Coordinates of C-alpha atoms and ligand atoms in Angstrom, one line a residue:
M14 CA 0.0 0.0 0.0
Q15 CA 1.3 3.5 -0.8
Y16 CA -0.8 5.1 1.9
D17 CA -2.4 4.3 5.2
V18 CA -5.1 7.0 4.9
I19 CA -6.2 9.1 1.9
V20 CA -8.4 12.1 2.7
I21 CA -10.5 13.2 -0.3
G22 CA -11.1 17.0 0.0
S23 CA -9.0 19.9 1.4
G24 CA -11.9 22.0 2.7
V25 CA -12.0 22.6 6.4
T26 CA -13.3 19.1 7.1
G27 CA -10.5 17.3 5.2
A28 CA -7.9 19.7 6.5
M29 CA -8.9 19.2 10.1
T30 CA -9.1 15.4 9.7
A31 CA -5.6 15.4 8.2
Y32 CA -4.4 17.7 11.1
H33 CA -5.6 15.3 13.7
L34 CA -4.3 12.2 11.8
S35 CA -0.9 13.7 11.3
R36 CA 0.2 13.1 14.9
Y37 CA 0.2 9.4 14.3
Q38 CA 2.7 7.1 12.5
L39 CA 0.6 6.9 9.3
R40 CA 1.3 7.8 5.7
V41 CA -1.4 10.3 5.0
A42 CA -2.3 12.1 1.7
V43 CA -4.9 14.7 1.1
L44 CA -6.2 14.7 -2.5
D45 CA -8.2 17.6 -3.9
K46 CA -9.4 18.4 -7.4
N47 CA -8.7 22.1 -6.9
L48 CA -5.3 23.9 -7.0
E49 CA -5.7 25.4 -3.5
P50 CA -7.2 24.3 -0.1
A51 CA -10.6 25.8 0.9
A52 CA -11.4 26.4 -2.8
E53 CA -15.1 25.6 -2.5
T54 CA -17.6 26.0 0.5
S55 CA -14.8 26.5 3.0
S56 CA -13.9 29.8 1.5
A57 CA -17.5 31.3 1.0
N58 CA -19.4 31.2 4.2
S59 CA -20.2 33.4 7.2
G60 CA -17.1 32.6 9.2
I61 CA -19.1 32.2 12.4
V62 CA -18.2 29.9 15.1
H63 CA -21.7 29.2 16.2
A64 CA -22.6 28.7 19.8
G65 CA -24.6 25.6 19.0
Y66 CA -28.2 26.4 20.2
D67 CA -30.0 25.9 16.9
A68 CA -29.0 22.4 16.0
K69 CA -31.6 19.7 16.9
P70 CA -30.7 18.3 20.4
G71 CA -29.2 14.8 20.0
S72 CA -28.0 15.4 16.5
M73 CA -24.3 15.1 15.3
K74 CA -24.6 18.8 14.4
A75 CA -25.4 19.7 17.9
L76 CA -22.8 17.5 19.5
L77 CA -20.0 18.5 17.2
N78 CA -20.9 22.2 17.0
V79 CA -20.7 22.6 20.8
R80 CA -17.5 20.6 21.0
G81 CA -15.9 22.4 18.0
N82 CA -16.8 25.7 19.5
A83 CA -15.1 24.7 22.8
M84 CA -12.0 23.6 20.9
M85 CA -11.8 26.6 18.6
G86 CA -9.9 29.0 20.9
D87 CA -7.1 26.5 21.5
V88 CA -6.9 25.3 18.0
C89 CA -6.7 28.8 16.6
A90 CA -4.0 29.8 19.1
K91 CA -1.9 26.8 18.0
L92 CA -2.5 27.4 14.3
D93 CA -1.9 31.2 14.6
V94 CA -5.3 31.9 13.1
P95 CA -7.3 35.0 14.2
F96 CA -10.4 34.1 16.2
K97 CA -12.6 36.5 18.2
R98 CA -15.2 35.3 20.7
I99 CA -17.5 38.3 20.2
G100 CA -20.8 36.6 21.1
S101 CA -24.0 36.5 19.1
L102 CA -27.5 37.9 19.5
V103 CA -30.7 36.4 18.0
V104 CA -33.0 39.4 18.0
A105 CA -36.8 39.2 18.2
F106 CA -39.1 41.9 16.9
S107 CA -42.5 40.4 17.8
E108 CA -44.1 38.1 20.3
D109 CA -43.9 35.2 17.9
E110 CA -40.2 35.7 17.4
A111 CA -39.8 36.0 21.1
K112 CA -41.2 32.5 21.4
T113 CA -38.6 31.3 18.9
V114 CA -35.9 32.9 21.0
Q115 CA -37.1 31.0 24.0
E116 CA -37.2 27.8 22.1
L117 CA -33.6 28.4 20.9
Y118 CA -32.6 29.0 24.5
E119 CA -34.1 25.7 25.6
S120 CA -32.5 23.8 22.8
G121 CA -29.2 25.5 23.6
V122 CA -29.5 24.3 27.2
K123 CA -30.1 20.7 26.0
N124 CA -27.1 21.0 23.6
G125 CA -24.9 22.2 26.5
V126 CA -24.2 25.7 25.2
P127 CA -22.6 27.7 28.0
D128 CA -23.7 31.0 29.6
M129 CA -26.6 31.9 27.3
K130 CA -29.1 34.5 28.4
V131 CA -32.4 35.8 27.1
L132 CA -32.1 39.6 27.3
N133 CA -34.9 42.1 27.5
A134 CA -35.2 45.0 25.0
E135 CA -33.2 47.4 27.2
E136 CA -30.4 44.9 27.8
T137 CA -30.3 44.1 24.1
Y138 CA -29.9 47.8 23.0
A139 CA -27.2 48.2 25.7
K140 CA -25.2 45.5 23.9
E141 CA -26.0 46.6 20.3
P142 CA -27.3 50.2 20.2
G143 CA -27.5 50.3 16.4
L144 CA -30.4 47.8 16.2
Q145 CA -33.6 48.9 14.6
P146 CA -36.5 50.0 16.9
G147 CA -39.0 47.4 18.1
V148 CA -36.8 44.8 19.6
T149 CA -38.7 42.6 22.1
C150 CA -35.9 40.4 23.4
A151 CA -32.8 38.6 22.2
L152 CA -30.9 35.4 22.8
Y153 CA -27.3 36.3 23.9
A154 CA -24.7 33.5 23.4
P155 CA -21.3 34.8 24.5
S156 CA -19.5 31.6 23.3
A157 CA -20.1 32.5 19.6
G158 CA -17.2 33.8 17.7
I159 CA -15.8 34.8 14.3
V160 CA -12.9 33.2 12.4
C161 CA -11.3 33.3 9.0
P162 CA -12.5 30.1 7.4
Y163 CA -9.8 29.8 4.7
E164 CA -7.0 30.7 7.0
L165 CA -8.2 28.0 9.5
T166 CA -8.3 25.5 6.6
T167 CA -4.9 26.4 5.2
A168 CA -3.2 26.4 8.6
A169 CA -4.6 23.0 9.6
L170 CA -3.4 21.5 6.2
E171 CA 0.0 23.2 6.6
V172 CA 0.6 21.6 10.0
A173 CA -0.5 18.3 8.7
C174 CA 2.1 18.6 5.9
V175 CA 4.8 19.7 8.4
N176 CA 4.0 16.4 10.2
G177 CA 4.5 14.5 7.0
A178 CA 1.1 14.4 5.2
E179 CA 1.2 14.8 1.4
Y180 CA -1.0 17.4 -0.3
L181 CA -1.8 16.4 -3.9
R182 CA -3.5 19.3 -5.7
Q183 CA -5.5 19.1 -8.9
T184 CA -6.1 15.4 -8.2
E185 CA -9.7 14.6 -8.8
V186 CA -10.8 11.2 -7.6
T187 CA -12.9 9.6 -10.3
A188 CA -13.0 5.9 -9.3
I189 CA -12.7 3.8 -6.1
E190 CA -12.1 0.1 -6.2
K191 CA -12.0 -2.3 -3.3
I192 CA -8.8 -4.3 -3.2
D193 CA -7.3 -6.6 -0.6
G194 CA -6.7 -4.7 2.6
G195 CA -7.9 -1.4 1.3
Y196 CA -8.9 0.7 -1.8
R197 CA -7.4 1.7 -5.1
L198 CA -8.3 5.3 -6.1
T199 CA -8.0 6.5 -9.7
D200 CA -7.8 10.2 -10.6
A201 CA -8.9 12.1 -13.6
K202 CA -5.4 11.7 -15.2
G203 CA -5.5 7.9 -14.7
T204 CA -3.0 7.8 -11.8
T205 CA -3.8 5.3 -9.1
Y206 CA -3.3 5.4 -5.4
E207 CA -3.6 2.5 -3.0
T208 CA -4.6 3.0 0.6
R209 CA -5.8 1.1 3.6
V210 CA -8.3 3.8 4.6
V211 CA -10.3 6.5 2.7
V212 CA -11.9 9.5 4.3
N213 CA -14.6 11.1 2.1
A214 CA -14.6 14.8 2.9
A215 CA -15.6 15.9 -0.6
G216 CA -18.1 18.5 0.4
L217 CA -20.8 19.1 -2.3
Y218 CA -19.5 16.0 -4.1
A219 CA -19.4 13.6 -1.1
D220 CA -22.5 11.7 -2.5
A221 CA -20.7 11.0 -5.8
V222 CA -17.5 9.9 -3.9
A223 CA -19.5 7.7 -1.6
A224 CA -21.2 6.1 -4.6
M225 CA -17.8 5.3 -6.1
A226 CA -17.3 3.1 -3.0
G227 CA -20.8 1.6 -3.3
D228 CA -22.6 3.8 -0.7
T229 CA -25.7 5.3 -2.3
S230 CA -27.5 5.9 1.0
F231 CA -27.6 9.8 0.7
T232 CA -27.5 12.6 -1.7
I233 CA -26.3 16.2 -1.4
R234 CA -28.2 19.2 -2.7
P235 CA -26.5 22.6 -3.2
R236 CA -28.2 25.5 -1.3
K237 CA -26.8 28.9 -2.2
G238 CA -26.1 31.7 0.3
E239 CA -25.3 35.2 -1.0
Y240 CA -23.4 38.0 0.7
I241 CA -22.5 41.6 0.5
L242 CA -19.1 42.6 2.0
F243 CA -18.4 46.1 3.2
E244 CA -15.2 48.0 3.6
K245 CA -13.5 48.3 7.0
S246 CA -14.9 51.7 7.8
M247 CA -18.2 49.9 8.3
G248 CA -16.6 47.1 10.5
K249 CA -17.9 48.6 13.8
A250 CA -21.6 49.0 12.7
V251 CA -22.2 46.1 15.0
S252 CA -20.0 44.4 17.6
H253 CA -21.7 41.0 17.8
V254 CA -23.0 38.6 15.3
V255 CA -26.6 39.8 14.9
F256 CA -29.0 37.1 13.8
Q257 CA -32.7 37.4 13.2
T258 CA -34.9 34.6 14.3
P259 CA -34.2 31.7 11.9
A260 CA -36.1 31.1 8.6
A261 CA -37.0 27.6 7.6
G262 CA -33.8 25.6 7.0
S263 CA -31.4 28.4 7.6
K264 CA -30.1 30.6 10.3
G265 CA -31.6 33.7 8.7
V266 CA -29.9 36.8 7.2
L267 CA -27.3 38.2 9.6
V268 CA -25.2 41.3 10.0
S269 CA -21.7 40.6 11.4
P270 CA -18.2 42.0 11.6
T271 CA -15.6 39.7 10.1
V272 CA -12.5 38.7 12.1
D273 CA -10.4 40.9 9.8
G274 CA -12.6 44.0 10.6
N275 CA -15.0 44.2 7.6
L276 CA -18.8 43.9 7.8
Y277 CA -21.1 41.7 5.8
I278 CA -24.8 41.0 5.4
G279 CA -26.2 37.7 4.3
P280 CA -26.7 34.9 3.6
N281 CA -30.0 34.0 2.0
A282 CA -30.8 30.3 1.3
N283 CA -32.0 29.0 -2.0
Y284 CA -31.6 25.6 -3.6
V285 CA -29.9 25.5 -7.0
E286 CA -29.4 22.7 -9.5
D287 CA -25.7 23.2 -10.4
K288 CA -23.0 22.4 -7.8
R289 CA -20.8 25.0 -9.5
D290 CA -23.3 27.8 -9.4
T291 CA -21.7 30.4 -7.1
A292 CA -23.0 33.4 -9.1
T293 CA -24.6 36.2 -7.2
T294 CA -27.9 37.4 -8.4
Y295 CA -29.8 40.7 -8.6
E296 CA -32.7 39.2 -6.7
G297 CA -30.4 37.7 -4.0
M298 CA -28.7 41.1 -3.4
N299 CA -32.1 42.7 -3.0
E300 CA -33.3 39.9 -0.7
I301 CA -30.4 40.3 1.7
K302 CA -30.4 44.1 1.6
T303 CA -34.1 44.1 2.6
C304 CA -33.8 41.3 5.2
S305 CA -30.8 42.7 6.9
A306 CA -32.4 46.1 7.2
K307 CA -35.0 44.6 9.5
S308 CA -32.3 44.3 12.3
V309 CA -29.7 47.0 11.3
G310 CA -30.7 49.9 9.1
G311 CA -28.7 52.7 7.4
L312 CA -26.0 50.5 5.9
D313 CA -24.4 52.6 3.1
M314 CA -24.4 50.3 0.1
R315 CA -21.8 52.6 -1.6
L316 CA -19.3 51.2 0.9
A317 CA -19.9 47.6 -0.3
I318 CA -16.6 46.3 -1.8
T319 CA -17.7 42.9 -3.2
N320 CA -20.4 40.3 -3.2
F321 CA -20.0 36.5 -3.2
A322 CA -22.0 33.3 -2.8
G323 CA -21.3 29.9 -1.3
L324 CA -23.1 26.5 -1.5
R325 CA -24.2 24.5 1.5
A326 CA -23.8 20.8 1.0
T327 CA -27.3 19.9 2.2
P328 CA -27.6 16.2 2.9
S329 CA -30.8 14.1 2.3
T330 CA -30.3 12.8 5.9
G331 CA -30.7 16.2 7.6
D332 CA -27.6 15.7 9.7
F333 CA -23.8 15.3 9.4
I334 CA -23.0 11.9 8.0
L335 CA -20.0 10.4 9.9
N336 CA -19.9 6.7 9.4
E337 CA -18.0 3.7 7.9
P338 CA -20.4 2.3 5.3
A339 CA -17.8 -0.2 4.0
P340 CA -14.7 -1.5 6.0
G341 CA -12.0 1.2 5.9
F342 CA -14.2 3.8 4.0
F343 CA -15.3 6.7 6.1
N344 CA -17.8 9.5 5.3
A345 CA -17.4 13.0 6.7
A346 CA -20.2 14.1 4.4
G347 CA -23.2 16.4 4.5
I348 CA -21.1 18.9 6.5
E349 CA -23.3 21.9 5.9
S350 CA -23.5 24.7 8.5
P351 CA -22.3 24.6 11.3
G352 CA -19.5 22.6 9.7
L353 CA -16.9 25.3 10.1
S354 CA -17.6 25.7 13.8
A355 CA -17.6 21.9 14.2
A356 CA -14.5 21.2 12.0
P357 CA -12.0 20.6 14.8
A358 CA -14.4 18.2 16.5
V359 CA -15.4 16.6 13.2
G360 CA -11.7 15.9 12.5
E361 CA -11.3 14.5 16.0
Y362 CA -14.5 12.4 15.6
V363 CA -13.4 10.8 12.3
V364 CA -10.0 9.9 13.8
E365 CA -11.9 8.2 16.7
L366 CA -14.1 6.3 14.2
I367 CA -10.9 5.1 12.4
R368 CA -9.4 4.1 15.8
K369 CA -12.5 2.1 16.8
S370 CA -12.7 0.3 13.5
G371 CA -9.1 -0.9 13.8
A372 CA -8.6 -0.3 10.0
V373 CA -5.1 1.1 10.9
S374 CA -3.5 1.4 14.2
L375 CA -2.9 4.9 15.6
V376 CA 0.5 5.1 17.3
E377 CA 1.7 8.6 18.1
K378 CA 4.9 9.6 16.4
D379 CA 7.8 11.4 18.0
G380 CA 8.3 15.0 17.2
W381 CA 4.8 15.8 15.7
T382 CA 3.6 19.3 16.3
A383 CA 0.1 20.7 16.8
S384 CA 1.3 24.3 16.2
R385 CA 2.0 26.4 13.1
E386 CA 5.1 28.5 12.8
P387 CA 3.8 32.0 13.5
V388 CA 2.9 34.0 10.4
I389 CA 4.4 37.5 9.8
R390 CA 1.6 40.0 9.5
F391 CA 3.2 43.4 8.8
R392 CA 0.0 45.3 9.1
E393 CA -0.4 44.2 12.8
M394 CA 3.1 45.2 13.8
S395 CA 4.3 48.3 15.8
T396 CA 6.6 50.8 14.0
A397 CA 9.6 49.4 15.9
E398 CA 8.8 45.8 15.0
R399 CA 8.4 46.9 11.3
A400 CA 11.7 48.7 11.3
D401 CA 13.4 45.6 12.8
L402 CA 11.8 43.3 10.2
V403 CA 12.8 45.6 7.3
A404 CA 16.3 45.8 8.6
R405 CA 16.5 42.0 8.4
D406 CA 14.9 41.7 4.9
S407 CA 14.1 44.8 2.8
R408 CA 11.4 42.9 1.0
Y409 CA 9.2 43.3 4.1
G410 CA 9.5 47.0 3.4
R411 CA 7.9 46.9 0.0
I412 CA 4.1 47.2 0.2
I413 CA 2.4 45.2 -2.6
C414 CA -1.2 45.5 -1.4
R415 CA -1.9 49.0 -0.3
C416 CA -5.4 48.4 0.9
E417 CA -4.5 45.7 3.3
T418 CA -0.8 46.6 3.9
V419 CA 0.7 43.3 2.6
T420 CA 4.4 43.2 1.8
E421 CA 6.4 41.5 -0.9
Q422 CA 8.1 39.1 1.5
E423 CA 4.8 38.1 3.1
I424 CA 3.6 37.0 -0.3
R425 CA 6.9 35.1 -0.9
D426 CA 6.4 33.4 2.5
A427 CA 2.9 32.4 1.6
I428 CA 4.1 30.7 -1.5
R429 CA 7.1 29.0 0.2
R430 CA 5.2 27.7 3.3
P431 CA 4.2 24.0 3.3
A432 CA 1.1 23.5 1.1
G433 CA 1.9 27.1 -0.1
A434 CA 0.0 29.3 -2.5
R435 CA 0.1 28.5 -6.2
S436 CA -2.5 31.0 -7.6
V437 CA -3.6 34.6 -7.1
D438 CA -6.5 33.5 -5.0
G439 CA -4.2 31.3 -3.0
V440 CA -2.0 34.3 -2.2
K441 CA -5.1 36.4 -1.4
R442 CA -6.5 33.9 1.1
R443 CA -3.2 33.4 2.9
T444 CA -2.1 37.1 3.0
R445 CA -5.2 39.2 2.3
S446 CA -3.5 40.8 -0.7
G447 CA -6.4 41.7 -2.9
M448 CA -9.0 41.6 -0.1
G449 CA -9.3 45.4 0.3
K450 CA -11.3 48.2 -1.3
C451 CA -9.7 47.8 -4.8
Q452 CA -10.1 44.0 -4.8
G453 CA -6.7 43.4 -6.3
G454 CA -6.8 46.1 -8.9
F455 CA -3.5 47.5 -7.8
C456 CA -1.7 44.5 -6.4
G457 CA -3.0 41.8 -8.8
P458 CA -0.3 42.3 -11.5
R459 CA 2.5 42.4 -8.9
V460 CA 1.2 39.2 -7.2
V461 CA 1.3 37.5 -10.7
D462 CA 5.0 38.5 -11.1
I463 CA 6.0 37.3 -7.7
L464 CA 4.2 34.0 -8.2
A465 CA 5.9 33.5 -11.5
E466 CA 9.3 34.3 -10.1
E467 CA 8.8 32.0 -7.1
L468 CA 7.4 29.1 -9.1
G469 CA 9.9 29.5 -11.9
C470 CA 7.3 29.9 -14.6
D471 CA 6.1 32.5 -17.1
P472 CA 3.5 35.0 -15.8
T473 CA 1.1 33.8 -18.5
E474 CA 1.0 30.4 -16.7
I475 CA -0.3 32.0 -13.5
T476 CA -4.0 31.5 -12.8
K477 CA -6.5 33.1 -10.5
F478 CA -7.7 29.8 -9.0
G479 CA -6.3 27.0 -11.2
G480 CA -7.7 25.3 -14.3
A481 CA -8.1 27.8 -17.2
S482 CA -8.5 30.9 -15.0
Y483 CA -5.4 32.5 -16.5
M484 CA -4.6 36.1 -15.6
L485 CA -2.8 37.0 -18.8
T486 CA -3.1 35.8 -22.4
G487 CA 0.3 37.1 -23.7
K488 CA 2.4 40.2 -24.3
T489 CA 0.8 43.2 -26.1
R490 CA 4.1 44.9 -26.8
Ligands
LIG528 C1 -23.6 30.3 2.8 C2 -22.9 29.5 3.8 C3 -22.7 30.0 5.1 C4 -22.1 29.2 6.0 N1 -21.8 29.8 7.2 C5 -21.2 29.0 8.2 C6 -20.9 29.6 9.4 O1 -21.0 30.8 9.7 N2 -20.4 28.8 10.4 C7 -20.2 27.4 10.2 O2 -19.9 26.8 11.1 N3 -20.5 26.9 9.0 C8 -21.0 27.6 8.0 N4 -21.2 27.1 6.8 C9 -20.9 25.7 6.5 C10 -19.4 25.5 6.3 O3 -18.9 26.5 5.3 C11 -19.2 24.1 5.7 O4 -19.7 23.2 6.6 C12 -17.7 23.7 5.5 O5 -17.0 24.7 4.8 C13 -17.7 22.4 4.7 O6 -16.3 22.1 4.5 P1 -16.0 20.7 3.7 O7 -14.5 20.6 3.9 O8 -16.8 19.6 4.2 O9 -16.4 21.0 2.2 P2 -15.7 21.9 1.1 O10 -15.1 23.1 1.7 O11 -16.6 22.0 0.0 O12 -14.4 21.0 0.7 C14 -14.6 19.8 -0.1 C15 -13.4 19.6 -1.0 O13 -13.5 18.4 -1.7 C16 -13.0 18.6 -2.9 N5 -13.5 17.5 -3.8 C17 -14.8 17.3 -4.1 N6 -14.9 16.2 -4.9 C18 -13.6 15.7 -5.1 C19 -13.1 14.6 -5.8 N7 -13.8 13.8 -6.5 N8 -11.7 14.4 -5.8 C20 -10.9 15.3 -5.1 N9 -11.4 16.3 -4.4 C21 -12.7 16.5 -4.4 C22 -13.4 19.9 -3.4 O14 -12.5 20.4 -4.4 C23 -13.3 20.7 -2.1 O15 -12.1 21.4 -1.9 C24 -21.7 27.9 5.7 C25 -21.9 27.4 4.4 C26 -22.5 28.2 3.5 C27 -22.5 27.7 2.1

């Protein structure tokens, strides 16, 4: 066997599973069809670490949301990923909605959510003065937080690679065959990989991957959520995650700061047919503008810098699917919201499933690490720290992204790190270069040049996110 465990998918579920597996004496590989980790749902979501009151008591979602939330502070500290426990409010504007708030409180108590409180109107406005008039009460959950979903994913994968896991990009699994003692996987280029254990963390495509191994017990439907992101001058419009009482099948449109200091409104929730349909729509933008204004008014749409959409991998079972439908084949499937919050616990749970099955033995290896080498973030440094850094390497003194204050050497670091960036979006998600007001208008061409230099290729070979998403077609002069 080439491998002990192959994880299919480098979203937050696969990355966290690989992170937990990488402490053991196992040959682990993470295969993904995309060029970068967190290329699908794990990059386009609300970035909220939910407290865990809205999942059905007794469900895997409830169990792993609350556990993942409790783990998140420690995991983020180890991975050097920004995480802020800012708390959330579910705000009611009528007696009916107040009943829903009470039900959420009760389900939170059953799920083991710590320190929740139902606030009256006065207490709610004291916490969030910018709310619209007419609040009747709110559910306050101080354990809720905000995190950067792609940084969390990338960091977990990076540590897994430091511990010896292999990350095979642009490797789309197209067939799975049972062989003696394990499985043979074939990718779209015809290359084969043999492994004792397979973990299916293929997000929207987890039903197709499970079917390759003979498990047709569930299907996944894509459910789109659209967002509008505002510039940082709006980042203090609210200081908590502000939910309305949930709509059927979703947590409702919310208004929230991001961990990096922006503000967003969204998401809506609409089923779509195509698992690649991440286009934003005119109707969707109007829907989230109208819905968000119910809780927070006066948001200046001229300060919006971009909009985007993500697809929830909604499973036919209604809950996370974490099982072993065939010996040595494990599903970590149907991981819709709160999958980001739950991810550290999902990874841990999958490793426990593997341990219990005995498919491979888990023996801790010497010298494994749970921590990532700290990332240099020039924008967060004091003047003295910056001067010291630039004296060591003048490329930390050359600003490439003016909006987000990202330096040339930070971009080079992001490319050189384990599981490093290979595309413009890869650099963007690791450094924030291109995340600001101009959305890469100024830094984009410079990032292409640095990528080409670091990767030893022509700038025309650099893509935005892999495949045929080339940035340049050739020289004009
Ligand atoms: C609108 C929206 C808002 C959300 N908000 C929140 C939130 O605030 N908090 C929260 O906790 N959760 C939230 N979620 C849910 C969260 O984003 C997901 O649960 C999580 O990102 C799922 O991660 P994943 O790794 O399972 O899937 P993905 O991130 O989709 O990763 C799956 C990976 O598998 C790869 N893959 C698929 N098929 C193959 C194949 N055949 N071969 C190789 N690779 C393959 C894909 O390329 C992809 O990289 C939200 C989701 C959406 C859509």
